[in-house]
mmCIF file of C-alpha atoms and ligand atoms in Angstrom:
data_model
loop_
_atom_site.group_PDB
_atom_site.id
_atom_site.type_symbol
_atom_site.label_atom_id
_atom_site.label_comp_id
_atom_site.label_asym_id
_atom_site.label_seq_id
_atom_site.Cartn_x
_atom_site.Cartn_y
_atom_site.Cartn_z
ATOM 1 C CA UNK A 1032 68.551 100.094 152.173
ATOM 2 C CA UNK A 1033 72.252 99.591 152.429
ATOM 3 C CA UNK A 1034 73.987 102.847 153.918
ATOM 4 C CA UNK A 1035 76.663 104.576 151.046
ATOM 5 C CA UNK A 1036 79.726 105.028 152.274
ATOM 6 C CA UNK A 1037 80.490 109.471 151.885
ATOM 7 C CA UNK A 1038 84.354 108.208 151.226
ATOM 8 C CA UNK A 1039 85.134 109.014 147.641
ATOM 9 C CA UNK A 1040 86.163 105.961 146.479
ATOM 10 C CA UNK A 1041 89.285 107.732 144.759
ATOM 11 C CA UNK A 1042 90.604 108.222 148.321
ATOM 12 C CA UNK A 1043 92.234 104.661 147.770
ATOM 13 C CA UNK A 1044 94.199 103.778 145.096
ATOM 14 C CA UNK A 1045 96.152 100.283 144.190
ATOM 15 C CA UNK A 1046 99.812 100.393 142.423
ATOM 16 C CA UNK A 1047 101.358 96.687 140.827
ATOM 17 C CA UNK A 1048 105.310 97.151 140.317
ATOM 18 C CA UNK A 1049 107.159 94.263 138.590
ATOM 19 C CA UNK A 1050 111.666 94.481 138.934
ATOM 20 C CA UNK A 1051 114.034 91.750 137.370
ATOM 21 C CA UNK A 1052 117.820 91.922 137.736
ATOM 22 C CA UNK A 1053 120.575 89.581 136.318
ATOM 23 C CA UNK A 1054 122.340 87.452 138.614
ATOM 24 C CA UNK A 1055 125.886 87.635 138.231
ATOM 25 C CA UNK A 1056 129.814 87.156 140.102
ATOM 26 C CA UNK A 1057 131.283 89.448 141.589
ATOM 27 C CA UNK A 1058 128.008 91.419 143.013
ATOM 28 C CA UNK A 1059 126.630 91.895 146.461
ATOM 29 C CA UNK A 1060 122.863 90.474 146.725
ATOM 30 C CA UNK A 1061 120.535 93.073 148.706
ATOM 31 C CA UNK A 1062 117.333 92.493 148.787
ATOM 32 C CA UNK A 1063 114.591 94.193 151.061
ATOM 33 C CA UNK A 1064 117.654 96.330 152.217
ATOM 34 C CA UNK A 1065 119.369 93.238 153.945
ATOM 35 C CA UNK A 1066 122.812 91.687 152.489
ATOM 36 C CA UNK A 1067 121.960 88.206 152.165
ATOM 37 C CA UNK A 1068 125.287 85.668 151.809
ATOM 38 C CA UNK A 1069 125.130 84.531 148.058
ATOM 39 C CA UNK A 1070 128.092 83.765 145.482
ATOM 40 C CA UNK A 1071 125.776 85.708 143.136
ATOM 41 C CA UNK A 1072 124.405 88.897 143.307
ATOM 42 C CA UNK A 1073 122.088 91.251 141.439
ATOM 43 C CA UNK A 1074 123.287 93.157 138.458
ATOM 44 C CA UNK A 1075 122.509 97.182 137.754
ATOM 45 C CA UNK A 1076 123.041 100.335 138.058
ATOM 46 C CA UNK A 1077 122.188 101.100 141.202
ATOM 47 C CA UNK A 1078 122.620 98.742 144.685
ATOM 48 C CA UNK A 1079 120.085 96.050 142.165
ATOM 49 C CA UNK A 1080 117.727 96.214 145.056
ATOM 50 C CA UNK A 1081 114.923 94.045 142.909
ATOM 51 C CA UNK A 1082 112.581 93.845 145.711
ATOM 52 C CA UNK A 1083 112.946 97.776 146.647
ATOM 53 C CA UNK A 1084 112.287 98.970 143.115
ATOM 54 C CA UNK A 1085 109.285 96.893 142.796
ATOM 55 C CA UNK A 1086 107.999 98.672 145.675
ATOM 56 C CA UNK A 1087 108.604 101.867 144.401
ATOM 57 C CA UNK A 1088 106.891 101.238 140.634
ATOM 58 C CA UNK A 1089 104.622 99.931 143.103
ATOM 59 C CA UNK A 1090 103.662 103.257 145.242
ATOM 60 C CA UNK A 1091 104.714 105.851 141.960
ATOM 61 C CA UNK A 1092 101.801 103.432 140.223
ATOM 62 C CA UNK A 1093 99.193 104.236 142.731
ATOM 63 C CA UNK A 1094 99.593 107.544 142.472
ATOM 64 C CA UNK A 1095 100.229 107.422 138.351
ATOM 65 C CA UNK A 1096 103.080 109.016 138.877
ATOM 66 C CA UNK A 1097 105.331 107.491 136.387
ATOM 67 C CA UNK A 1098 108.103 104.717 136.822
ATOM 68 C CA UNK A 1099 111.410 104.242 138.392
ATOM 69 C CA UNK A 1100 112.958 105.032 135.460
ATOM 70 C CA UNK A 1101 111.923 108.114 134.860
ATOM 71 C CA UNK A 1102 112.139 109.307 138.409
ATOM 72 C CA UNK A 1103 116.105 107.930 138.813
ATOM 73 C CA UNK A 1104 117.438 107.379 135.610
ATOM 74 C CA UNK A 1105 120.056 104.462 135.170
ATOM 75 C CA UNK A 1106 122.257 106.723 132.743
ATOM 76 C CA UNK A 1107 122.253 109.359 135.348
ATOM 77 C CA UNK A 1108 125.718 108.986 137.608
ATOM 78 C CA UNK A 1109 124.123 110.580 140.199
ATOM 79 C CA UNK A 1110 122.321 106.869 140.885
ATOM 80 C CA UNK A 1111 125.532 104.847 140.192
ATOM 81 C CA UNK A 1112 125.523 102.150 143.221
ATOM 82 C CA UNK A 1113 123.031 104.046 145.237
ATOM 83 C CA UNK A 1114 121.335 102.532 148.254
ATOM 84 C CA UNK A 1115 117.648 101.372 146.757
ATOM 85 C CA UNK A 1116 116.009 103.176 150.595
ATOM 86 C CA UNK A 1117 117.082 106.669 149.357
ATOM 87 C CA UNK A 1118 115.231 105.724 145.989
ATOM 88 C CA UNK A 1119 112.252 104.220 148.144
ATOM 89 C CA UNK A 1120 112.013 107.470 150.416
ATOM 90 C CA UNK A 1121 112.323 109.892 148.010
ATOM 91 C CA UNK A 1122 109.822 107.977 145.612
ATOM 92 C CA UNK A 1123 107.522 108.022 148.390
ATOM 93 C CA UNK A 1124 108.042 111.840 149.346
ATOM 94 C CA UNK A 1125 106.352 112.610 145.988
ATOM 95 C CA UNK A 1126 103.553 110.029 146.385
ATOM 96 C CA UNK A 1127 103.046 112.096 149.770
ATOM 97 C CA UNK A 1128 103.329 115.374 148.114
ATOM 98 C CA UNK A 1129 100.205 114.414 146.186
ATOM 99 C CA UNK A 1130 98.311 113.790 149.186
ATOM 100 C CA UNK A 1131 98.586 110.204 149.916
ATOM 101 C CA UNK A 1132 100.381 107.429 152.229
ATOM 102 C CA UNK A 1133 101.193 104.004 152.593
ATOM 103 C CA UNK A 1134 98.102 101.574 153.020
ATOM 104 C CA UNK A 1135 100.133 98.158 152.829
ATOM 105 C CA UNK A 1136 101.939 95.851 150.541
ATOM 106 C CA UNK A 1137 101.759 92.748 149.516
ATOM 107 C CA UNK A 1138 105.378 91.182 147.683
ATOM 108 C CA UNK A 1139 106.369 88.160 146.449
ATOM 109 C CA UNK A 1140 110.484 87.762 145.698
ATOM 110 C CA UNK A 1141 110.855 85.279 142.974
ATOM 111 C CA UNK A 1142 114.611 83.911 143.621
ATOM 112 C CA UNK A 1143 116.360 79.878 143.075
ATOM 113 C CA UNK A 1144 118.666 79.893 146.090
ATOM 114 C CA UNK A 1145 119.304 81.303 148.876
ATOM 115 C CA UNK A 1146 115.689 80.996 150.700
ATOM 116 C CA UNK A 1147 114.685 83.761 151.556
ATOM 117 C CA UNK A 1148 112.761 83.172 154.504
ATOM 118 C CA UNK A 1149 114.915 83.689 157.737
ATOM 119 C CA UNK A 1150 115.584 87.393 156.404
ATOM 120 C CA UNK A 1151 111.787 87.945 155.894
ATOM 121 C CA UNK A 1152 111.297 89.966 159.594
ATOM 122 C CA UNK A 1153 114.746 92.143 159.252
ATOM 123 C CA UNK A 1154 113.603 93.039 155.507
ATOM 124 C CA UNK A 1155 109.918 94.033 156.649
ATOM 125 C CA UNK A 1156 111.490 96.235 159.347
ATOM 126 C CA UNK A 1157 113.782 97.852 157.052
ATOM 127 C CA UNK A 1158 111.034 98.756 154.760
ATOM 128 C CA UNK A 1159 108.280 99.496 157.783
ATOM 129 C CA UNK A 1160 111.284 102.414 158.641
ATOM 130 C CA UNK A 1161 111.351 103.725 155.434
ATOM 131 C CA UNK A 1162 106.982 104.354 155.907
ATOM 132 C CA UNK A 1163 106.818 105.348 158.999
ATOM 133 C CA UNK A 1164 104.489 102.244 159.931
ATOM 134 C CA UNK A 1165 104.081 98.748 161.413
ATOM 135 C CA UNK A 1166 105.908 96.108 159.696
ATOM 136 C CA UNK A 1167 102.602 94.110 159.721
ATOM 137 C CA UNK A 1168 101.425 96.525 156.837
ATOM 138 C CA UNK A 1169 104.793 94.898 154.634
ATOM 139 C CA UNK A 1170 103.849 91.238 153.113
ATOM 140 C CA UNK A 1171 106.965 90.089 152.124
ATOM 141 C CA UNK A 1172 106.929 86.460 150.125
ATOM 142 C CA UNK A 1173 109.504 84.110 148.014
ATOM 143 C CA UNK A 1174 108.926 81.577 145.894
ATOM 144 C CA UNK A 1175 111.149 79.682 143.311
ATOM 145 C CA UNK A 1176 110.756 79.202 139.847
ATOM 146 C CA UNK A 1177 111.019 75.213 140.333
ATOM 147 C CA UNK A 1178 114.374 74.942 138.148
ATOM 148 C CA UNK A 1179 112.494 76.666 135.555
ATOM 149 C CA UNK A 1180 113.080 79.851 133.418
ATOM 150 C CA UNK A 1181 115.729 82.111 134.467
ATOM 151 C CA UNK A 1182 114.675 82.478 138.018
ATOM 152 C CA UNK A 1183 114.767 78.639 138.284
ATOM 153 C CA UNK A 1184 117.825 77.931 136.260
ATOM 154 C CA UNK A 1185 119.441 80.664 138.823
ATOM 155 C CA UNK A 1186 120.022 83.536 136.486
ATOM 156 C CA UNK A 1187 118.227 85.977 138.232
ATOM 157 C CA UNK A 1188 115.565 87.154 140.412
ATOM 158 C CA UNK A 1189 112.501 88.970 140.042
ATOM 159 C CA UNK A 1190 110.221 90.908 142.254
ATOM 160 C CA UNK A 1191 106.402 91.770 142.061
ATOM 161 C CA UNK A 1192 104.607 93.970 144.590
ATOM 162 C CA UNK A 1193 100.884 95.193 144.993
ATOM 163 C CA UNK A 1194 100.499 98.435 147.181
ATOM 164 C CA UNK A 1195 97.524 100.216 148.778
ATOM 165 C CA UNK A 1196 97.271 104.055 149.207
ATOM 166 C CA UNK A 1197 95.336 106.351 151.293
ATOM 167 C CA UNK A 1198 94.473 109.591 151.250
ATOM 168 C CA UNK A 1199 96.086 111.136 154.214
HETATM 169 MG MG1 MG B 2621 115.843 97.513 139.236
#
């Protein structure tokens, strides 16, 4: 007979997050905490880091702690122009208060241009530092919209994130 693990299956929880931003002239393009040279940047209330926002929603979702807009409303002036790493830290504090720590993240950023691949190791390092884990647990993938839809036409950027959290 197979040995049944005594671990409670709810010691492990998955979450999912998605975020989009419009791309406009006159804004910086900040993705995963890295400022990327680009003629257009993401519009929004905070620094508009689409990847960190998707990650925030994924870890909050895994812990059933609602979403980024619930905790950090874009109508609140204290979050205007804020570095999203601060929001990610605050969101992770809420997850830890509920007794969970990060297992791993898997993410995909969709952007037509510029190429993100050269920046991915730095993004992994920045995000891993927020979670205080090895960057091996932070997967970042990049793809385009193949010239279709708002991503493909260069009008916007989208990020997805799956997160696993574990009981501490
Ligand atoms: Mg956002």
